[in-house]
Every structure is written in C-alpha cells, then in structure tokens.
Coordinates of C-alpha atoms and ligand atoms in Angstrom, one line a residue:
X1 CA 0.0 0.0 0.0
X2 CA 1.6 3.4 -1.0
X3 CA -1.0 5.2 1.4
X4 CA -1.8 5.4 5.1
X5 CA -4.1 8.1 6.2
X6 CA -2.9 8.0 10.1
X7 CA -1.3 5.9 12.6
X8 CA -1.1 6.4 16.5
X9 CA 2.6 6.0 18.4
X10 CA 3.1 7.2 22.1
X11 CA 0.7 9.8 22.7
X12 CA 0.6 11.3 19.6
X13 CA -1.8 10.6 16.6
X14 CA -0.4 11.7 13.0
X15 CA -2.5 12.0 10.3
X16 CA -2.1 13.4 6.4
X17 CA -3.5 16.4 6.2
X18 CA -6.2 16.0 3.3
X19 CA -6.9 19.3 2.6
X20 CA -3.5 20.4 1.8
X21 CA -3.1 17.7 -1.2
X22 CA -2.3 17.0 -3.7
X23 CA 0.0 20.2 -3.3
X24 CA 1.4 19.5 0.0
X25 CA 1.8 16.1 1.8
X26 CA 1.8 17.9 5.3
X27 CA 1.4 15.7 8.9
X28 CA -0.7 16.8 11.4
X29 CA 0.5 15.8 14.5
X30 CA -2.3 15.7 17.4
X31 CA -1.8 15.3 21.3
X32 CA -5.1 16.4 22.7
X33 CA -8.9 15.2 22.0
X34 CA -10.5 18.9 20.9
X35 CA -7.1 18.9 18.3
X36 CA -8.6 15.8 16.9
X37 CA -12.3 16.7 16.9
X38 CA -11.1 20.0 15.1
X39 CA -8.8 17.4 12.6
X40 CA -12.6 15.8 11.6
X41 CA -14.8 18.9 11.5
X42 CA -12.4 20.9 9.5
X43 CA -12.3 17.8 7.1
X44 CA -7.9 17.5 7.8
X45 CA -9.3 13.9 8.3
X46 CA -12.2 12.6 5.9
X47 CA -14.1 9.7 4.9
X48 CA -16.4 7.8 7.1
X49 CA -14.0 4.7 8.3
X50 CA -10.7 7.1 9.1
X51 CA -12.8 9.5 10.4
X52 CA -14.0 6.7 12.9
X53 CA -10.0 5.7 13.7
X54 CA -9.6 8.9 14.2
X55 CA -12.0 9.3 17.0
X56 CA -11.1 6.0 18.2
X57 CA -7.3 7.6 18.6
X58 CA -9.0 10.8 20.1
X59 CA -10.3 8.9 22.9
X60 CA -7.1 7.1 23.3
X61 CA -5.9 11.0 23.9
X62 CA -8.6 12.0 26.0
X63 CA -8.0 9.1 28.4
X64 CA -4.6 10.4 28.7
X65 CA -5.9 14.0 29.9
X66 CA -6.4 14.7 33.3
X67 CA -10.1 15.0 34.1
X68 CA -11.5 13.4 31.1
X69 CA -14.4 11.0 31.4
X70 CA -15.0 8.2 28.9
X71 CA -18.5 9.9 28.2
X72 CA -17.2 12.8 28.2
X73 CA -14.7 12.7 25.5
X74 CA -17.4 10.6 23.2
X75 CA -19.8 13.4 23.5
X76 CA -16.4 16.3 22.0
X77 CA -16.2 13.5 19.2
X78 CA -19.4 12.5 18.3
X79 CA -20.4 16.4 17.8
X80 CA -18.2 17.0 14.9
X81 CA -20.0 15.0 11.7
X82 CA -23.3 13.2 12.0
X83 CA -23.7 11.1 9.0
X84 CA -21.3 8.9 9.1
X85 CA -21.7 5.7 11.4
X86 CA -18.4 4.4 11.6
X87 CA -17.9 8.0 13.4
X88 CA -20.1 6.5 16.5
X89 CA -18.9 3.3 16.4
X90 CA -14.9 4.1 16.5
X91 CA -15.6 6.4 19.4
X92 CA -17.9 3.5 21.2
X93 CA -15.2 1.1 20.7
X94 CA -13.0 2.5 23.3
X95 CA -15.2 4.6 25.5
X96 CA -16.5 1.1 26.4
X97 CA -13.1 0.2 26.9
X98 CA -11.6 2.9 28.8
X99 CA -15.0 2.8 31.0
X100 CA -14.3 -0.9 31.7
X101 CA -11.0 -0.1 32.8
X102 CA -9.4 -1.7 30.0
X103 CA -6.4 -0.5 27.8
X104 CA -7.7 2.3 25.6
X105 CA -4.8 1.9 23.1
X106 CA -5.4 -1.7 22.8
X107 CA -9.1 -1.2 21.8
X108 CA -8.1 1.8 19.0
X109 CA -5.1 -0.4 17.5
X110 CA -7.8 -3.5 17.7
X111 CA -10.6 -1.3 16.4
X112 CA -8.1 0.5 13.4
X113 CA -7.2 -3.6 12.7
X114 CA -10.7 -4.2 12.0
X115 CA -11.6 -1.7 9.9
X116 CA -7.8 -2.3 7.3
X117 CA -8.9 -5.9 7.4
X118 CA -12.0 -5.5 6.3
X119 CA -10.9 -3.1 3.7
X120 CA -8.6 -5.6 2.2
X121 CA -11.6 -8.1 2.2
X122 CA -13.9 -5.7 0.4
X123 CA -10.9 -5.8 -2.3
X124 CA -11.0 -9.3 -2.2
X125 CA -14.6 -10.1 -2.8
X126 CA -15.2 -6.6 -5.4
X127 CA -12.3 -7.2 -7.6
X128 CA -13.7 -9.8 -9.6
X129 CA -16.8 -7.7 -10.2
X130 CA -14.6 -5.5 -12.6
X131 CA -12.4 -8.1 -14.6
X132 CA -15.1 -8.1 -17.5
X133 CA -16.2 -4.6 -16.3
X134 CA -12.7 -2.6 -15.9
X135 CA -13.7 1.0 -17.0
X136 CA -15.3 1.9 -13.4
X137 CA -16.6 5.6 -11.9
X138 CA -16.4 6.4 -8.4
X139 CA -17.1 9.4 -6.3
X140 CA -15.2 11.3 -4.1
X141 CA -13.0 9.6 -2.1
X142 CA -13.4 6.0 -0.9
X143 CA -9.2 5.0 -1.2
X144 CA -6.9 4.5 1.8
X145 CA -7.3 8.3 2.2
X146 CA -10.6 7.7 3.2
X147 CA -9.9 4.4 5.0
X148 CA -6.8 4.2 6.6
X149 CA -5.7 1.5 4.4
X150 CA -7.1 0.0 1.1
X151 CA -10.0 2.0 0.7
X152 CA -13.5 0.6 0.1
X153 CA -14.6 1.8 -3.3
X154 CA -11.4 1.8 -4.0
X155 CA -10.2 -1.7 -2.7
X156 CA -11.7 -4.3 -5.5
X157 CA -9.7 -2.1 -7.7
X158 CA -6.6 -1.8 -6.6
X159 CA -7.0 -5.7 -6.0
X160 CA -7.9 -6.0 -10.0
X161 CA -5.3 -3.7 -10.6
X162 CA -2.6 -5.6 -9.2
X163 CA -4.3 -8.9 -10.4
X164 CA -3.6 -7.6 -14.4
X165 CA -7.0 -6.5 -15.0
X166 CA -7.0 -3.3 -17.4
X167 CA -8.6 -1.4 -14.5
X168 CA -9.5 2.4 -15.9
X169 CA -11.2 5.2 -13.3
X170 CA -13.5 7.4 -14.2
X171 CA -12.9 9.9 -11.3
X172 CA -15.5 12.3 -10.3
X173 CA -14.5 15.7 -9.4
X174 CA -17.2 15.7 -6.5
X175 CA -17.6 19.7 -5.9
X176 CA -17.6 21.4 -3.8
X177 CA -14.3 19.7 -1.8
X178 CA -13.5 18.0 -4.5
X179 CA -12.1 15.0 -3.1
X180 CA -12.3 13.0 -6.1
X181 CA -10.1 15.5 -8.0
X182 CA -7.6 15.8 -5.5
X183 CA -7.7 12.7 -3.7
X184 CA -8.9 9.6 -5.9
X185 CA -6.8 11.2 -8.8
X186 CA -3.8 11.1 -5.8
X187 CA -4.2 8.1 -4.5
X188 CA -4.5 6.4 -8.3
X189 CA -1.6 8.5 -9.6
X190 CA 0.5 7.1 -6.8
X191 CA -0.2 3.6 -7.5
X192 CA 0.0 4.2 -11.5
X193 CA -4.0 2.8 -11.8
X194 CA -4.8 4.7 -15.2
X195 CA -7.6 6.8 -14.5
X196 CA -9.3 10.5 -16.2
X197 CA -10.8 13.0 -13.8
X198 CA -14.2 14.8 -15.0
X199 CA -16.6 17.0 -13.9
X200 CA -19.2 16.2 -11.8
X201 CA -21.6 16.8 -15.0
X202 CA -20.0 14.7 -17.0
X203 CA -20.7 11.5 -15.4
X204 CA -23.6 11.0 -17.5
X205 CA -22.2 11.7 -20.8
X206 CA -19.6 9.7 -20.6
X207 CA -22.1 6.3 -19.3
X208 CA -24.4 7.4 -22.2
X209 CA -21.8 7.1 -24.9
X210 CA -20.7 4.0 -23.5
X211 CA -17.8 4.4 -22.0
X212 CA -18.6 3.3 -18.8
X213 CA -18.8 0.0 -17.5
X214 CA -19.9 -0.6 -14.2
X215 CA -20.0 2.4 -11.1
X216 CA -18.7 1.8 -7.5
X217 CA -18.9 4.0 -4.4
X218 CA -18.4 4.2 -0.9
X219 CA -21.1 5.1 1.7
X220 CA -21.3 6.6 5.3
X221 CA -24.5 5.4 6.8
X222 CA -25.8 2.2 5.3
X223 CA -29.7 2.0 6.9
X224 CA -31.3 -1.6 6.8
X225 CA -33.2 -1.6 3.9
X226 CA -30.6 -1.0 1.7
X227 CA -31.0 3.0 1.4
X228 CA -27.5 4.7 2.1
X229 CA -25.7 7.9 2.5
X230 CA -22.5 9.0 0.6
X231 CA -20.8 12.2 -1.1
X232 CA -23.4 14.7 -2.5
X233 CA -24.0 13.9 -6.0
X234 CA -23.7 9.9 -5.4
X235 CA -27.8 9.7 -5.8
X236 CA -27.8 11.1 -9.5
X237 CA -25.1 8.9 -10.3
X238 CA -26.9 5.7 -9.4
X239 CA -29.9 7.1 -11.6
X240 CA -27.9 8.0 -14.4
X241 CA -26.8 4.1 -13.7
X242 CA -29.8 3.0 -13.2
X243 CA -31.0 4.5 -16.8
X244 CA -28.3 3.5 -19.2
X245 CA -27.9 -0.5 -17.3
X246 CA -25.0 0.1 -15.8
X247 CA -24.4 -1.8 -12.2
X248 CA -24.1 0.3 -9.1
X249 CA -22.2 -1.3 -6.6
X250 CA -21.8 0.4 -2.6
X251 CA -18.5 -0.9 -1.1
X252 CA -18.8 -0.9 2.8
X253 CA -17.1 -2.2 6.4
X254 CA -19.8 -3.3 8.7
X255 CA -19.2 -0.1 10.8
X256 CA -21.2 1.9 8.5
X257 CA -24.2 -0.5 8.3
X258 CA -26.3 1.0 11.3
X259 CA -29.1 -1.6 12.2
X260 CA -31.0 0.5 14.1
X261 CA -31.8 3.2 11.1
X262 CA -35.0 1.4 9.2
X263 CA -34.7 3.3 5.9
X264 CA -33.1 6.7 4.2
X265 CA -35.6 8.8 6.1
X266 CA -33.7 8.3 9.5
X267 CA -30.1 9.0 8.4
X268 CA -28.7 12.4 9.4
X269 CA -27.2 14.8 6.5
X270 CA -25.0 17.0 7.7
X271 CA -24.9 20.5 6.0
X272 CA -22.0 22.6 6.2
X273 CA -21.1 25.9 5.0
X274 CA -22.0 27.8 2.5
X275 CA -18.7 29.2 1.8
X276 CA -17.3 25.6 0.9
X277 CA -19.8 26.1 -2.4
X278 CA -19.2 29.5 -3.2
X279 CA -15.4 29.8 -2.3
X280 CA -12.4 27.8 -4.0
X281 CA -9.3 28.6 -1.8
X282 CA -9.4 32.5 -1.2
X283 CA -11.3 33.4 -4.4
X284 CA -15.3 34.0 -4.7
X285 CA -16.9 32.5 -7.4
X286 CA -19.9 34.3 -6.5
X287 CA -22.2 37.2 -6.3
X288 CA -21.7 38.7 -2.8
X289 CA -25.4 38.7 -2.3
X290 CA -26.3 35.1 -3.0
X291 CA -26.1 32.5 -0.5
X292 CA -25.5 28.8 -1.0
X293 CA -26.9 25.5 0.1
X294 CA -24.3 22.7 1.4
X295 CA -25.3 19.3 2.1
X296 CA -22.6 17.3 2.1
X297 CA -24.5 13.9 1.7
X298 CA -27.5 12.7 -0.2
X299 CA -29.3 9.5 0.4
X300 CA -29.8 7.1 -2.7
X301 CA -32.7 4.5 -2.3
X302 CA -31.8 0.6 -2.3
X303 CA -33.8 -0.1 -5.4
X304 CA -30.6 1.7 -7.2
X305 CA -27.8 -0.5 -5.9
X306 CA -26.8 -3.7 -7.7
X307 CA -25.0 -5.1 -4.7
X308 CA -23.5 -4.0 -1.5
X309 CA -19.8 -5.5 -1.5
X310 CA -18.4 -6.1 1.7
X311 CA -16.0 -8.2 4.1
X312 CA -18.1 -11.1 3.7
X313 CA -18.9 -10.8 0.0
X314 CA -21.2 -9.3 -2.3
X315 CA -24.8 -8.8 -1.0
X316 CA -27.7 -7.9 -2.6
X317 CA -29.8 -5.0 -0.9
X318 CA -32.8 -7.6 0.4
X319 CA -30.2 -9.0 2.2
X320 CA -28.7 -5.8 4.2
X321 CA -31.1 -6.2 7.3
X322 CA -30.1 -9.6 7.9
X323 CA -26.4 -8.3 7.5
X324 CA -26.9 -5.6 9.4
X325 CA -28.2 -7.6 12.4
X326 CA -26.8 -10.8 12.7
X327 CA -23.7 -11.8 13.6
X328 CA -21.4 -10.5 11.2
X329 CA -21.9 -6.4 13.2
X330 CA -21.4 -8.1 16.4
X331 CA -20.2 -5.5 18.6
X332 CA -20.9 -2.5 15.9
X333 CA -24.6 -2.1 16.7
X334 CA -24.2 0.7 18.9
X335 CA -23.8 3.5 16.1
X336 CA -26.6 5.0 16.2
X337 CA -26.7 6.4 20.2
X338 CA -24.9 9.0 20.0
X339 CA -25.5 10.6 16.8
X340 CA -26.5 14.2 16.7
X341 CA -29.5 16.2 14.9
X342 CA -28.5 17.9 11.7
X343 CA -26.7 21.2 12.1
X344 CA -25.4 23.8 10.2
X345 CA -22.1 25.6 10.5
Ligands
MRU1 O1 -17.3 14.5 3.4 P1 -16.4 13.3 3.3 O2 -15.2 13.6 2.4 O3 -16.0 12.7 4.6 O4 -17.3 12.2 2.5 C1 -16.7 11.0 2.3 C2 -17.6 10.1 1.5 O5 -18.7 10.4 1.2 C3 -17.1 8.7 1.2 O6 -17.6 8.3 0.0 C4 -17.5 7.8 2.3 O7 -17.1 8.3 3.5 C5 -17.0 6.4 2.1 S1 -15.3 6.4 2.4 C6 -14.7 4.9 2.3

C-alpha cells in the first residue's frame, strides 16, 4: 500500500492532512482530544471509516488527559459529523473500553485492525466484479485516504489492478471539496492505476456514450433496507446508472451499516457551510449577495444498488437487514446512540 491516512505511536496521533493535497503532503501531529475533533470537522481527516480511527485515537488522547471521562470525551467526538456511522462506532469502541478499565490503546489499535482488514476483504470479494467490467466511476474519495488503508470503493480495484485487470477510473470531481479531483486522482496517480478526472456533470455523458462499464462507491450510513448515504452527487449517479444499465455497486465495512436506522428517512445529512460552495481557496466564485446550500450527503434508495460488496462478499440489498443484524456487526450495533441532529455551520 503506498497510502496510510494515520497511525497512533506514544501519545501522539499523526495524520495526512487531506486538505492540503495533492499540493502539500503535510502531517498533522495531534496530542489532545478537541485537536482531533477540530482534525474531523475541518475535514484535515475525511471519509467515514478514518474519520472513525480517528476518533477512536482521540479517545485514546482524552484518556490520557487529566479530568477526562470516557463519556465525556465521546460526546467532544461525536459532535463533529453526524452522517457517518463508523464515526459512533470508533468512538464506542474504546469509551466502552476505557470505561471498563481496560487498555484504551489496545481497543483503538484493535478497532483500526478491523476496519484495514476489512478493507482488504472488500478488495478481495469486489475485484472480480470489474475483470469483464474494468472501465469503473467512483465518487469522491473511498481510497486508503478515506480508510486508513485499502480504501473501500477503491479496494476491489486496486485488488484488479494488481491482479492484471485493465482497470480504468473514471474519477469524479465531486464539488464542492472535490475530493475526487484531488484525492482519488492522488491516491490512483501514486499507485499508476490509469484513470481520467471529469466533472461532476460529465458523469452522464460519458455512461451514455458507452464508456462506462460498471459504477462503484463508498457510503457513510448504510440503513437496513438498503438506502444509504454517501458524497453529495452519489444519488444522480446511481440514476444516471440505473437509466443506461449500468451496475451500481456500494462498497462498505460493517461499521457503517447501522441496524438501528429502518430506511433513508432516518439517516442524518449534515450540512456545512456555505462558503465551501461558493469559495475555491481564497477566491469568490460568487455574487456577494447570494447565498449557497451545502449538504454534504444525499441519500440514494436501495432499489438503485446492484449489490453491497463487503468483508463477507457481495450482498444484494434484500439481504442488508439480515447483515446488518446478525452476527457479522457483532459489537458495531451501537452507532446509532450518540448521533447528533443535523446542524449547520
Ligand atoms: O465528506 P467526506 O469527504 O468525509 O465524505 C466521504 C464520502 O462520502 C465517502 O464516499 C464515504 O465516507 C465512504 S469512504 C470509504
């Protein structure tokens, strides 16, 4: 793996610091708990299963400052994003821990273990999805940025990649962050996966005229029916799918399946600032006087998605509440809890 988003050594989480690249490949290095919640809100640290390390790590910190209760320090994490569920469950992980007097450290490296392996398993059962299928589009960033390790959109094709399938990435830009443009297109370039990067509106041109084979995202809340959250823009891209008979596939650990959501209706999208939209770096692209709407997620009904690929293989959407609640979630049913309403910065 060329790529690690963040690892933890002796008090001191580092991560890459995603908003800087591709220019800069700058480490943040972060001691205390509110450095880290500040490392997720301000998007340094991104994507819903490194976002969940991240807080994992951040309780490992808090439980190193004086005064700090396990509950505490969940409720400073668990106020920064509210969509993603691997955000609830990385923090749960060790608060349990660190309440039960156990090691915290232990439960983050244990809980950042889980999530790379089953990363590389999501590889492992996607890849040969794409080997008759190889010219793929994703949106924004599901990679080892996104991840820690492996990535989960991203897995099955790296894992195609390296097996000699003539894997090809359609990357899409995904405004207003544009993580695919900066991020996918890094992570890809690194690895020397031939890919293009387009704008968001080009997605459907490019399926239409037949130059797409097969579609692959990531997602941050994945409720039982099937319906799941990702990237603004990931809903029209399983329509335009959907309408020119292309398979949509959703590429997820089991920390984002939350089994106590029912459908779409219950996941919360987080809406962030305007300025993200109508701001690129320190330019306006706008008039003064018009404001901006920011959601940063959109929810895209199961009866879109061809199969959910995940750590224990490819699963059709009438199968995601039995996933989601038997044993393969085991201890990651407790996402939901703490999750915040919606809010708006
Ligand atoms: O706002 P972001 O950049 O955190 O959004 C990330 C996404 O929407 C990803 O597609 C999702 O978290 C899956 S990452 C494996």
């Amino acid at each position: 793996m060329a790529v690690r988003a963040l690892w933890y050594a002796n008090g001191t989480l580092s991560l890459i610091d995603q908003r800087r690249l591709p220019q800069t490949r700058r480490l943040l290095r972060l001691t205390r708990v509110a450095e880290v919640a500040q490392a997720i809100r301000t998007m340094a640290v991104r994507g819903a299963p490194a976002i969940g390390v991240a807080a994992a790590y951040g309780m490992v910190l808090a439980a190193r400052e004086r005064g700090r209760t396990p509950d505490a320090a969940a409720r400073i994490l668990g106020a920064t994003r509210p969509t993603a569920n691997d955000l609830f469950v990385g923090i749960e992980a060790v608060r349990r821990a660190w309440a039960e007097g156990e090691d915290p450290v232990a439960a983050a490296d244990a809980y950042r273990e889980r999530i790379v392996g089953e990363c590389r398993a999501i590889g492992e059962a996607g890849a040969p999805l794409f080997a008759e299928r190889p010219r793929v589009l994703t949106h924004c960033n599901a990679g080892a940025l996104a991840t820690v390790e492996w990535g989960t959109a991203l897995a099955p094709l790296r894992v195609a990649h390296d097996r000699g399938v003539r894997i090809f990435v359609w990357v899409d830009e995904t405004r207003p962050l544009l993580q695919g443009a900066r991020l996918t297109a890094w992570e890809l370039a690194q690895e020397g996966i031939p890919h293009a990067v387009i704008a968001d509106n080009a997605a459907g041109h490019f399926m239409h005229t037949g130059e797409v084979d097969a579609v692959i995202v990531g997602a941050d809340r994945i409720a039982r029916n099937g319906d799941f959250a990702n990237k603004i823009g990931t809903y029209e891209k399983a329509v335009l799918a959907h309408e020119n008979g292309l398979p949509f596939y959703v590429a997820a650990p089991f920390s984002t399946f939350d089994a106590g959501c029912a459908d779409g209706r219950g996941i919360p999208i987080e809406e962030r600032a305007g300025r993200e939209v109508t701001e690129l770096g320190d330019r306006s692209l706008t008039p003064r006087a018009s404001p901006a709407r920011n959601p940063a997620f959109d929810v895209t009904p199961a009866r879109y998605v061809t199969g959910f690929v995940t750590p224990v293989g490819v699963v059709r959407p009438s199968a995601v509440a039995r996933l989601a609640t038997g044993s393969g979630l085991g201890s990651f049913r407790t996402g939901r809890a703490a999750t915040p309403r919606h809010r708006r910065r």
